[in-house]
Amino acid sequence: MSSVRILISAGEASGEMYGAMLIAALRRLAGGSPATTQNQQQLNQPPQNQQLEFFGVGGDRMRAAGCDTVVDAKDLAVVGISEILSHLPKIWGLFHKLIAEADKRKPDLAIVIDSPAFNWRVARQMHKRGIPVVYYVCPQFWAWRQGRVRLLRKYVDRALVIFPFEEKFYRDRGVDATFVGHPLADVPRPEIAREAYARQRSLNVSKPWITLMPGSRVKEVRMNLPAILESAAKLGACYEFLLPVAPTLDRSFLLSLIADNSSIHLVPETLPALAQSRAGIIASGTATVEAAMMGTPFVMVYRVSPLTYRVGRPRVKVPYFAMVNLIAGEEVVPELVQQDFTAERVVTKLNEIIAEGPARNKMNAGLAEVRARLRGPSRDEPHPVDRAAEAVLRVLDAGRMSKTG
């Protein structure tokens, strides 16, 4: 059995989750087990019989999947222009540490996931070394800084996109892009019953629950959580609030921010919290897709530093901030951004969708449409992560053949 080294770089919580899922799918497809063989027959691919070794940038999930994390994703979790500038020396050092490790291990393939500020530089260095590069979960250059598409065109062999409108955008600009579907598409609802979950998390089962998701990076949380907590306080004691702890954050950090607020419960996983909640207050990002997948109505919120907003807002080329709204092509969920993000407005919008009625029904229907669009091809096709893994293996095989041919 041949051994293959793969560099994989995922610099934040969502990318790290997708990286772990992709590693598992690649092992299934390359291993030749009965389940693998069945999947590969669906993909019209023979079993690869390759021993895969992964190293790079990730966190707990990728380590659990068998990746040797040279750089921890927590150390790259910054947001915004002013925040990135203040962290540049540290990030630059971690980047050189990763490249030095790549020069030592000489990977057969590089996979970079989201985090464009860091990962396009990784892609460039791997391309210079003749290593094929796959970009999984492409940067949202269609939203702003569209000129940066040239970076993908120059340094990336294959772009695997997860939103249906992205394939045409990138292909029209000369990037070899394929829509594989969203990694969270068809994610099953957690099976735990409400009563069991309440016992497990010391919750009052008679009260409605609201999930609070302020972001996965320290700066995001500092910007978003105070107004979210103020919103929770205004909603009052008739609710309890679940705050999932992102893998890129320390529990002690969140505890220091919520202080002695007994109505806020830190929980370890996002999907069970969303599935059991009546509604959510969700910061813009992957969490909005997770809420859509769980069918949980929510209000999208977001705030960045004044400098980041002043510099970035004129460059935004899309009509919505929330990914679910972009996918739907209309406002499915309300967006409260920057100065519009106040506790009073959050509570007003949330009260409209907590109660049964036309507003909640309309949002639920919109979220169902988003789920359908994210799935991609028909349900008879392999899961989106398996489609991504199959595309990765094709690039890997093509690269190896070019070296031997």
Protein backbone atom coordinates (compact mmCIF):
# COMPACT_ATOMS: atom_id res chain seq x y z
CA MET A 1 0.00 0.00 0.00
CA SER A 2 1.47 3.35 -1.06
CA SER A 3 1.79 6.25 1.36
CA VAL A 4 0.62 9.74 0.44
CA ARG A 5 1.30 12.93 2.41
CA ILE A 6 -1.29 15.70 2.29
CA LEU A 7 -0.87 19.18 3.70
CA ILE A 8 -4.25 20.51 4.86
CA SER A 9 -4.73 24.03 6.20
CA ALA A 10 -7.92 25.24 7.92
CA GLY A 11 -7.64 28.40 9.96
CA GLU A 12 -10.92 28.79 11.86
CA ALA A 13 -13.73 26.81 13.49
CA SER A 14 -15.89 26.16 10.43
CA GLY A 15 -12.96 25.33 8.16
CA GLU A 16 -11.53 23.05 10.83
CA MET A 17 -14.84 21.19 11.00
CA TYR A 18 -14.93 20.81 7.21
CA GLY A 19 -11.30 19.69 7.26
CA ALA A 20 -12.07 16.89 9.72
CA MET A 21 -15.03 15.78 7.60
CA LEU A 22 -12.91 15.80 4.45
CA ILE A 23 -10.10 13.81 6.09
CA ALA A 24 -12.61 11.15 7.15
CA ALA A 25 -14.10 11.01 3.64
CA LEU A 26 -10.67 10.75 2.01
CA ARG A 27 -9.73 7.88 4.30
CA ARG A 28 -12.98 6.09 3.43
CA LEU A 29 -12.47 6.50 -0.29
CA ALA A 30 -8.78 5.63 -0.27
CA GLY A 31 -9.00 2.69 2.11
CA GLY A 32 -10.86 -0.02 0.21
CA SER A 33 -13.18 -1.19 3.01
CA PRO A 34 -16.61 -2.62 1.95
CA ALA A 35 -18.28 0.73 2.69
CA THR A 36 -15.52 2.49 0.76
CA THR A 37 -15.86 0.20 -2.23
CA GLN A 38 -19.60 0.91 -2.41
CA ASN A 39 -18.97 4.65 -2.30
CA GLN A 40 -16.33 4.41 -5.00
CA GLN A 41 -18.66 2.43 -7.25
CA GLN A 42 -21.14 5.31 -6.91
CA LEU A 43 -18.34 7.72 -7.82
CA ASN A 44 -17.17 5.51 -10.73
CA GLN A 45 -13.79 5.32 -9.01
CA PRO A 46 -11.83 2.16 -8.18
CA PRO A 47 -10.54 1.70 -4.62
CA GLN A 48 -7.33 3.67 -4.26
CA ASN A 49 -5.49 1.54 -1.65
CA GLN A 50 -3.49 4.52 -0.50
CA GLN A 51 -2.30 5.18 3.04
CA LEU A 52 -2.98 8.86 3.66
CA GLU A 53 -0.98 11.00 6.08
CA PHE A 54 -2.24 14.49 6.96
CA PHE A 55 -0.42 17.43 8.53
CA GLY A 56 -0.96 21.16 8.61
CA VAL A 57 -3.21 23.73 10.30
CA GLY A 58 -6.22 22.64 12.36
CA GLY A 59 -7.68 22.06 15.79
CA ASP A 60 -9.22 19.38 17.97
CA ARG A 61 -11.54 17.99 15.31
CA MET A 62 -8.79 17.57 12.74
CA ARG A 63 -6.47 16.06 15.34
CA ALA A 64 -9.19 13.56 16.21
CA ALA A 65 -9.46 12.74 12.50
CA GLY A 66 -5.74 11.94 12.42
CA CYS A 67 -4.13 15.18 11.29
CA ASP A 68 -0.77 16.22 12.77
CA THR A 69 -1.43 19.90 13.43
CA VAL A 70 1.79 21.81 13.00
CA VAL A 71 -0.13 25.06 13.64
CA ASP A 72 -3.21 25.29 15.86
CA ALA A 73 -6.20 26.97 14.22
CA LYS A 74 -6.84 28.92 17.44
CA ASP A 75 -3.69 30.91 16.81
CA LEU A 76 -5.03 32.18 13.48
CA ALA A 77 -8.52 33.09 14.68
CA VAL A 78 -8.57 36.84 14.12
CA VAL A 79 -11.08 38.95 12.24
CA GLY A 80 -11.14 42.31 10.49
CA ILE A 81 -8.53 44.56 8.93
CA SER A 82 -7.30 46.29 12.08
CA GLU A 83 -7.22 43.00 14.01
CA ILE A 84 -5.18 41.19 11.33
CA LEU A 85 -2.64 44.04 11.28
CA SER A 86 -2.03 43.76 15.01
CA HIS A 87 -1.48 39.99 14.74
CA LEU A 88 0.72 40.03 11.63
CA PRO A 89 4.08 39.16 13.29
CA LYS A 90 2.58 36.11 15.00
CA ILE A 91 0.72 34.96 11.89
CA TRP A 92 3.82 35.45 9.75
CA GLY A 93 5.83 33.26 12.12
CA LEU A 94 3.22 30.49 12.04
CA PHE A 95 3.10 30.68 8.25
CA HIS A 96 6.86 30.15 7.99
CA LYS A 97 6.65 27.30 10.49
CA LEU A 98 4.09 25.55 8.26
CA ILE A 99 6.09 26.10 5.07
CA ALA A 100 9.27 24.81 6.73
CA GLU A 101 7.41 21.67 7.78
CA ALA A 102 6.10 21.26 4.24
CA ASP A 103 9.65 21.51 2.89
CA LYS A 104 10.67 18.77 5.31
CA ARG A 105 7.75 16.41 4.65
CA LYS A 106 7.32 17.14 0.91
CA PRO A 107 3.55 16.61 0.54
CA ASP A 108 2.04 15.10 -2.59
CA LEU A 109 -0.93 17.48 -2.40
CA ALA A 110 -2.06 20.59 -0.53
CA ILE A 111 -5.66 21.31 0.50
CA VAL A 112 -6.46 24.79 1.77
CA ILE A 113 -9.83 25.56 3.35
CA ASP A 114 -11.33 29.07 3.54
CA SER A 115 -9.20 31.61 5.55
CA PRO A 116 -7.94 33.41 2.43
CA ALA A 117 -5.63 35.90 4.19
CA PHE A 118 -3.48 32.96 5.30
CA ASN A 119 -4.28 30.23 2.81
CA TRP A 120 -3.71 31.94 -0.52
CA ARG A 121 -0.11 32.42 0.65
CA VAL A 122 0.08 28.73 1.50
CA ALA A 123 -1.30 27.93 -1.96
CA ARG A 124 1.30 30.18 -3.60
CA GLN A 125 4.20 28.52 -1.79
CA MET A 126 2.95 25.03 -2.61
CA HIS A 127 2.41 26.00 -6.27
CA LYS A 128 5.98 27.31 -6.44
CA ARG A 129 7.16 23.91 -5.25
CA GLY A 130 5.19 22.05 -7.91
CA ILE A 131 2.68 20.64 -5.42
CA PRO A 132 -0.95 20.44 -6.68
CA VAL A 133 -3.32 22.66 -4.70
CA VAL A 134 -7.04 22.17 -4.04
CA TYR A 135 -9.01 25.04 -2.51
CA TYR A 136 -12.00 23.62 -0.61
CA VAL A 137 -14.59 26.15 0.56
CA CYS A 138 -13.36 28.99 -1.60
CA PRO A 139 -12.96 32.55 -0.35
CA GLN A 140 -16.00 34.73 -0.80
CA PHE A 141 -14.29 36.91 -3.41
CA TRP A 142 -17.67 37.31 -5.10
CA ALA A 143 -18.74 39.38 -2.09
CA TRP A 144 -15.82 41.78 -2.11
CA ARG A 145 -12.29 42.12 -3.52
CA GLN A 146 -13.29 40.35 -6.74
CA GLY A 147 -9.92 41.16 -8.27
CA ARG A 148 -8.35 38.61 -5.96
CA VAL A 149 -9.85 35.80 -8.03
CA ARG A 150 -6.61 36.01 -9.99
CA LEU A 151 -4.87 34.41 -6.99
CA LEU A 152 -6.97 31.28 -7.33
CA ARG A 153 -6.53 31.23 -11.08
CA LYS A 154 -2.75 31.42 -10.69
CA TYR A 155 -2.03 29.17 -7.71
CA VAL A 156 -4.90 26.65 -7.43
CA ASP A 157 -5.38 23.53 -9.53
CA ARG A 158 -8.99 22.88 -8.51
CA ALA A 159 -11.52 24.96 -6.57
CA LEU A 160 -14.29 23.07 -4.78
CA VAL A 161 -17.15 25.44 -3.98
CA ILE A 162 -20.01 24.82 -1.56
CA PHE A 163 -22.60 27.39 -2.64
CA PRO A 164 -24.55 26.88 -5.86
CA PHE A 165 -23.93 30.34 -7.36
CA GLU A 166 -20.15 30.16 -6.87
CA GLU A 167 -19.30 27.71 -9.65
CA LYS A 168 -20.36 30.07 -12.46
CA PHE A 169 -18.73 33.07 -10.77
CA TYR A 170 -15.35 31.37 -10.59
CA ARG A 171 -15.56 29.56 -13.94
CA ASP A 172 -16.43 32.81 -15.70
CA ARG A 173 -13.15 34.17 -14.32
CA GLY A 174 -10.96 31.30 -15.44
CA VAL A 175 -10.88 29.19 -12.27
CA ASP A 176 -11.39 25.41 -12.55
CA ALA A 177 -14.29 25.34 -10.07
CA THR A 178 -16.76 22.59 -9.22
CA PHE A 179 -19.86 22.86 -7.01
CA VAL A 180 -19.74 19.87 -4.68
CA GLY A 181 -22.50 20.90 -2.26
CA HIS A 182 -22.30 22.15 1.30
CA PRO A 183 -20.55 19.87 3.85
CA LEU A 184 -23.44 20.39 6.28
CA ALA A 185 -26.12 19.44 3.75
CA ASP A 186 -28.23 16.55 4.99
CA VAL A 187 -26.59 16.66 8.40
CA PRO A 188 -29.05 14.73 10.57
CA ARG A 189 -30.84 16.35 13.47
CA PRO A 190 -29.34 15.11 16.75
CA GLU A 191 -31.53 12.32 18.11
CA ILE A 192 -31.44 13.31 21.77
CA ALA A 193 -34.90 14.07 23.20
CA ARG A 194 -35.62 17.48 24.70
CA GLU A 195 -36.09 16.07 28.20
CA ALA A 196 -32.81 14.16 28.07
CA TYR A 197 -30.98 17.22 26.75
CA ALA A 198 -32.47 19.33 29.55
CA ARG A 199 -31.23 16.87 32.17
CA GLN A 200 -27.82 16.69 30.52
CA ARG A 201 -27.38 20.49 30.46
CA SER A 202 -29.32 21.43 33.63
CA LEU A 203 -31.99 23.29 31.66
CA ASN A 204 -35.58 24.08 32.53
CA VAL A 205 -37.56 21.95 30.10
CA SER A 206 -40.70 24.06 30.55
CA LYS A 207 -39.05 27.23 29.17
CA PRO A 208 -38.34 28.01 25.50
CA TRP A 209 -34.63 27.99 24.68
CA ILE A 210 -32.73 30.48 22.52
CA THR A 211 -29.31 29.67 21.02
CA LEU A 212 -26.73 32.46 21.11
CA MET A 213 -23.84 32.28 18.65
CA PRO A 214 -21.57 35.36 18.78
CA GLY A 215 -18.84 33.99 16.48
CA SER A 216 -15.89 31.64 16.62
CA ARG A 217 -13.07 34.15 17.08
CA VAL A 218 -12.13 36.13 20.17
CA LYS A 219 -12.49 39.53 18.51
CA GLU A 220 -15.87 38.57 17.00
CA VAL A 221 -17.14 37.49 20.40
CA ARG A 222 -15.94 40.69 22.05
CA MET A 223 -17.74 42.75 19.40
CA ASN A 224 -20.98 40.73 19.24
CA LEU A 225 -21.60 39.12 22.61
CA PRO A 226 -22.34 42.21 24.76
CA ALA A 227 -25.34 43.25 22.64
CA ILE A 228 -26.46 39.61 22.42
CA LEU A 229 -26.38 39.32 26.21
CA GLU A 230 -28.28 42.59 26.50
CA SER A 231 -30.89 41.15 24.13
CA ALA A 232 -31.16 38.04 26.30
CA ALA A 233 -31.67 40.20 29.38
CA LYS A 234 -34.47 42.13 27.66
CA LEU A 235 -36.16 38.89 26.58
CA GLY A 236 -36.34 38.04 30.27
CA ALA A 237 -36.49 35.13 32.66
CA CYS A 238 -39.14 33.24 30.73
CA TYR A 239 -36.35 31.97 28.41
CA GLU A 240 -33.13 30.06 28.87
CA PHE A 241 -30.16 30.64 26.58
CA LEU A 242 -27.67 28.15 25.11
CA LEU A 243 -24.22 29.34 24.07
CA PRO A 244 -22.21 26.67 22.18
CA VAL A 245 -18.46 26.91 22.79
CA ALA A 246 -16.64 27.08 19.44
CA PRO A 247 -13.51 24.87 19.24
CA THR A 248 -11.40 27.98 18.58
CA LEU A 249 -12.47 29.57 21.89
CA ASP A 250 -11.65 28.81 25.50
CA ARG A 251 -14.56 28.12 27.82
CA SER A 252 -12.95 30.30 30.50
CA PHE A 253 -12.96 33.26 28.11
CA LEU A 254 -16.71 32.96 27.57
CA LEU A 255 -17.35 32.46 31.29
CA SER A 256 -15.51 35.71 32.00
CA LEU A 257 -17.86 37.56 29.62
CA ILE A 258 -21.16 36.12 30.80
CA ALA A 259 -20.12 36.51 34.46
CA ASP A 260 -22.74 35.12 36.84
CA ASN A 261 -25.67 35.16 34.39
CA SER A 262 -27.48 31.98 35.41
CA SER A 263 -29.77 31.98 32.37
CA ILE A 264 -26.82 31.49 29.98
CA HIS A 265 -25.70 27.87 29.64
CA LEU A 266 -22.44 27.02 27.89
CA VAL A 267 -22.83 23.85 25.83
CA PRO A 268 -20.18 21.90 23.89
CA GLU A 269 -21.95 21.32 20.58
CA THR A 270 -23.80 23.60 18.18
CA LEU A 271 -26.24 21.33 16.37
CA PRO A 272 -28.04 19.85 19.41
CA ALA A 273 -28.46 23.35 20.84
CA LEU A 274 -29.92 24.70 17.60
CA ALA A 275 -32.15 21.66 17.08
CA GLN A 276 -33.65 22.03 20.55
CA SER A 277 -34.05 25.83 20.46
CA ARG A 278 -37.11 27.85 19.59
CA ALA A 279 -34.97 30.49 17.85
CA GLY A 280 -31.44 31.89 17.68
CA ILE A 281 -29.39 35.07 17.70
CA ILE A 282 -26.64 34.17 15.27
CA ALA A 283 -23.54 36.06 14.12
CA SER A 284 -22.95 36.13 10.37
CA GLY A 285 -20.96 33.14 9.15
CA THR A 286 -21.20 29.35 8.99
CA ALA A 287 -23.45 29.31 12.06
CA THR A 288 -26.26 30.77 9.94
CA VAL A 289 -26.04 27.73 7.65
CA GLU A 290 -26.02 25.41 10.67
CA ALA A 291 -29.20 27.07 11.93
CA ALA A 292 -30.80 26.65 8.50
CA MET A 293 -29.87 22.96 8.47
CA MET A 294 -31.52 22.48 11.85
CA GLY A 295 -34.61 24.45 10.74
CA THR A 296 -34.17 26.96 13.57
CA PRO A 297 -35.51 30.49 12.89
CA PHE A 298 -33.03 33.19 13.82
CA VAL A 299 -31.95 36.80 13.64
CA MET A 300 -28.55 37.44 12.05
CA VAL A 301 -26.31 39.98 13.79
CA TYR A 302 -22.79 41.26 13.24
CA ARG A 303 -20.45 44.02 14.29
CA VAL A 304 -16.82 44.75 13.49
CA SER A 305 -14.53 47.60 14.47
CA PRO A 306 -15.44 51.01 13.03
CA LEU A 307 -12.24 51.02 10.93
CA THR A 308 -12.92 47.60 9.46
CA TYR A 309 -16.49 48.59 8.62
CA ARG A 310 -15.55 51.94 7.06
CA VAL A 311 -12.88 50.35 4.88
CA GLY A 312 -14.77 47.19 4.00
CA ARG A 313 -18.38 48.26 3.51
CA PRO A 314 -17.91 50.16 0.20
CA ARG A 315 -16.23 47.09 -1.28
CA VAL A 316 -19.08 44.68 -0.56
CA LYS A 317 -20.62 43.60 -3.88
CA VAL A 318 -23.60 41.57 -2.65
CA PRO A 319 -27.04 42.65 -1.42
CA TYR A 320 -27.04 40.59 1.80
CA PHE A 321 -24.67 39.68 4.62
CA ALA A 322 -26.37 36.45 5.75
CA MET A 323 -25.37 33.44 3.68
CA VAL A 324 -28.89 32.01 3.82
CA ASN A 325 -30.22 35.21 2.24
CA LEU A 326 -27.61 35.11 -0.52
CA ILE A 327 -28.49 31.50 -1.31
CA ALA A 328 -32.22 32.24 -1.31
CA GLY A 329 -31.83 35.47 -3.29
CA GLU A 330 -34.09 37.27 -0.84
CA GLU A 331 -34.26 38.22 2.83
CA VAL A 332 -35.24 35.03 4.60
CA VAL A 333 -33.79 36.15 7.94
CA PRO A 334 -33.45 39.73 9.24
CA GLU A 335 -29.96 41.23 9.21
CA LEU A 336 -28.85 43.60 11.97
CA VAL A 337 -25.36 44.86 11.18
CA GLN A 338 -23.14 47.48 12.85
CA GLN A 339 -25.28 50.42 14.07
CA ASP A 340 -28.50 48.49 13.38
CA PHE A 341 -27.37 45.76 15.78
CA THR A 342 -28.98 46.89 19.03
CA ALA A 343 -30.64 44.85 21.76
CA GLU A 344 -33.96 46.59 21.15
CA ARG A 345 -34.00 45.68 17.46
CA VAL A 346 -32.88 42.12 18.12
CA VAL A 347 -35.72 41.60 20.60
CA THR A 348 -38.28 43.14 18.24
CA LYS A 349 -37.24 40.89 15.34
CA LEU A 350 -36.94 37.82 17.55
CA ASN A 351 -40.41 38.25 19.03
CA GLU A 352 -41.83 38.22 15.49
CA ILE A 353 -40.51 34.71 14.83
CA ILE A 354 -40.74 33.08 18.25
CA ALA A 355 -44.52 32.99 18.20
CA GLU A 356 -46.43 30.74 15.84
CA GLY A 357 -47.76 32.76 12.94
CA PRO A 358 -47.10 34.02 9.39
CA ALA A 359 -43.61 35.44 10.09
CA ARG A 360 -42.32 32.18 11.59
CA ASN A 361 -43.97 30.08 8.88
CA LYS A 362 -42.48 32.22 6.12
CA MET A 363 -39.00 31.95 7.61
CA ASN A 364 -39.29 28.19 8.03
CA ALA A 365 -40.29 27.85 4.38
CA GLY A 366 -37.34 29.99 3.31
CA LEU A 367 -34.90 27.96 5.38
CA ALA A 368 -36.26 24.74 3.85
CA GLU A 369 -35.57 26.15 0.37
CA VAL A 370 -32.02 27.03 1.41
CA ARG A 371 -31.46 23.47 2.63
CA ALA A 372 -32.62 22.10 -0.72
CA ARG A 373 -30.32 24.38 -2.69
CA LEU A 374 -27.28 23.56 -0.58
CA ARG A 375 -27.64 19.83 -1.18
CA GLY A 376 -26.70 20.21 -4.84
CA PRO A 377 -27.34 17.23 -7.13
CA SER A 378 -30.08 14.72 -6.43
CA ARG A 379 -30.20 12.68 -3.26
CA ASP A 380 -29.08 9.62 -5.25
CA GLU A 381 -25.67 11.25 -5.59
CA PRO A 382 -22.93 10.83 -2.95
CA HIS A 383 -22.83 13.21 -0.01
CA PRO A 384 -21.17 16.61 -0.71
CA VAL A 385 -18.10 15.74 1.38
CA ASP A 386 -17.67 12.49 -0.53
CA ARG A 387 -17.93 14.42 -3.80
CA ALA A 388 -15.24 16.79 -2.53
CA ALA A 389 -13.02 13.88 -1.50
CA GLU A 390 -13.44 12.22 -4.89
CA ALA A 391 -12.40 15.46 -6.62
CA VAL A 392 -9.35 15.72 -4.33
CA LEU A 393 -8.27 12.17 -5.19
CA ARG A 394 -8.57 12.94 -8.89
CA VAL A 395 -6.22 15.92 -8.51
CA LEU A 396 -3.87 13.78 -6.43
CA ASP A 397 -3.80 10.99 -9.03
CA ALA A 398 -3.29 13.49 -11.86
CA GLY A 399 -0.37 15.06 -10.01
CA ARG A 400 1.30 11.75 -9.33
CA MET A 401 0.84 10.63 -12.93
CA SER A 402 2.42 13.83 -14.22
CA LYS A 403 5.48 13.21 -12.04
CA THR A 404 5.91 9.62 -13.22
CA GLY A 405 4.94 10.34 -16.83
